[in-house]
Tab-separated table of C-alpha atoms in Angstrom:
chain	number	residue	atom	x	y	z
A	127	MET	CA	-3.345	-10.610	-9.257
A	128	ASP	CA	-2.665	-11.389	-5.895
A	129	ILE	CA	-1.516	-9.075	-3.399
A	130	ARG	CA	-0.222	-11.295	-0.587
A	131	MET	CA	1.005	-9.329	2.808
A	132	GLU	CA	1.901	-10.695	5.991
A	133	ARG	CA	3.189	-8.191	9.318
A	134	VAL	CA	6.987	-8.229	9.749
A	135	GLY	CA	7.056	-5.500	12.606
A	136	ASP	CA	4.942	-3.215	13.964
A	137	GLY	CA	3.371	-0.849	11.245
A	138	GLU	CA	5.649	-2.709	8.918
A	139	PHE	CA	4.290	-5.059	6.196
A	140	ARG	CA	5.914	-6.860	3.823
A	141	VAL	CA	3.002	-7.100	0.424
A	142	THR	CA	3.849	-9.667	-2.803
A	143	VAL	CA	2.096	-8.741	-5.827
A	144	MET	CA	1.807	-11.497	-7.867
A	145	GLU	CA	0.609	-11.846	-11.657
A	146	GLY	CA	1.214	-14.594	-13.469
A	147	ARG	CA	4.052	-16.827	-12.935
A	148	THR	CA	6.156	-13.266	-12.228
A	149	ARG	CA	5.337	-11.146	-8.852
A	150	SER	CA	7.055	-8.071	-6.635
A	151	SER	CA	7.810	-7.632	-2.606
A	152	HIS	CA	7.923	-4.621	-1.241
A	153	GLN	CA	7.975	-3.849	2.292
A	154	VAL	CA	6.267	-0.458	3.346
A	155	ARG	CA	6.091	1.356	6.872
A	156	VAL	CA	2.967	2.780	8.495
A	157	SER	CA	3.219	5.083	11.157
A	158	PRO	CA	-0.112	5.457	13.462
A	159	GLU	CA	0.159	9.272	12.379
A	160	GLU	CA	-0.654	7.654	8.301
A	161	GLN	CA	-2.848	5.145	10.050
A	162	THR	CA	-4.941	8.062	11.859
A	163	ARG	CA	-4.860	10.634	8.676
A	164	PHE	CA	-5.385	8.243	5.980
A	165	GLY	CA	-7.124	4.450	7.025
A	166	GLY	CA	-9.659	6.070	9.862
A	167	GLN	CA	-11.443	3.180	11.438
A	168	SER	CA	-9.852	0.330	8.827
A	169	THR	CA	-6.927	-1.766	10.142
A	170	PRO	CA	-3.553	-0.858	8.856
A	171	GLU	CA	-3.507	-4.190	7.132
A	172	GLN	CA	-6.742	-2.994	5.492
A	173	LEU	CA	-5.427	0.311	4.842
A	174	VAL	CA	-2.211	-1.514	2.621
A	175	GLU	CA	-3.916	-3.934	0.849
A	176	GLU	CA	-6.191	-1.251	-0.464
A	177	SER	CA	-3.232	1.406	-0.574
A	178	PHE	CA	-2.035	-1.096	-2.964
A	179	ARG	CA	-4.604	-1.903	-5.412
A	180	PHE	CA	-5.306	2.358	-6.089
A	181	LEU	CA	-1.141	1.871	-7.279
A	182	LEU	CA	-1.806	-0.624	-9.376
A	183	GLU	CA	-4.920	0.614	-10.833
A	184	ARG	CA	-2.277	2.880	-11.478
A	185	GLU	CA	1.351	1.279	-12.406
A	186	ALA	CA	3.188	-1.610	-12.987
A	187	LYS	CA	3.437	-4.072	-9.742
A	188	GLU	CA	7.761	-3.492	-11.078
A	189	ALA	CA	7.558	0.517	-11.359
A	190	ILE	CA	6.201	0.227	-6.708
A	191	LEU	CA	9.086	1.064	-5.040
A	192	GLN	CA	10.494	-1.779	-2.695
A	193	SER	CA	10.760	0.108	0.152
A	194	PHE	CA	8.482	2.781	1.414
A	195	ASP	CA	6.569	4.762	3.833
A	196	LEU	CA	2.661	5.151	2.918
A	197	SER	CA	2.550	9.127	2.835
A	198	VAL	CA	5.000	8.773	0.125
A	199	ILE	CA	2.409	7.153	-2.604
A	200	GLU	CA	1.071	10.951	-2.067
A	201	ARG	CA	4.445	12.357	-3.567
A	202	TYR	CA	3.192	10.682	-6.863
A	203	PHE	CA	-0.256	10.354	-6.463
A	204	PRO	CA	-1.697	13.397	-4.774
A	205	GLU	CA	-4.690	12.136	-4.730
A	206	PHE	CA	-4.695	9.219	-3.221
A	207	GLY	CA	-5.170	10.880	0.061
A	208	GLU	CA	-8.583	11.387	-0.753
A	209	GLU	CA	-9.260	8.432	-2.472
A	210	ILE	CA	-8.158	6.185	-0.034
A	211	LYS	CA	-10.508	7.361	2.580
A	212	LYS	CA	-13.267	7.132	0.327
A	213	ARG	CA	-12.548	3.480	-0.396
A	214	LEU	CA	-12.276	3.076	3.381
A	215	GLY	CA	-15.879	4.927	4.361
C-alpha cells in the first residue's frame, strides 16, 4: 500500500492511496486546533500520513470518506486521539 500526499492549500491535503492497480483519492483538512490536539510537535504532513495508516489498519481505502476534517476520524474510531498521539510521540 502506497500513500501519497500533496498540500493543496493552507491545512488542506490531497491524499492518494494506491494498492495494486487500484487507487482512492481523499481531501483532508487539518485546522491549527486539530494539529495541536492530535499532532503535537509533528508536521501536518506527518499527522495526515499517520492518520491514514491508522484508518487503513481498520478499513479498506474505498471506505474512507472522500473529503473530511481530521477530527471526524474520532467519531468513527473513538481511540484515534490517544492512538495517534502515541504513534507520533
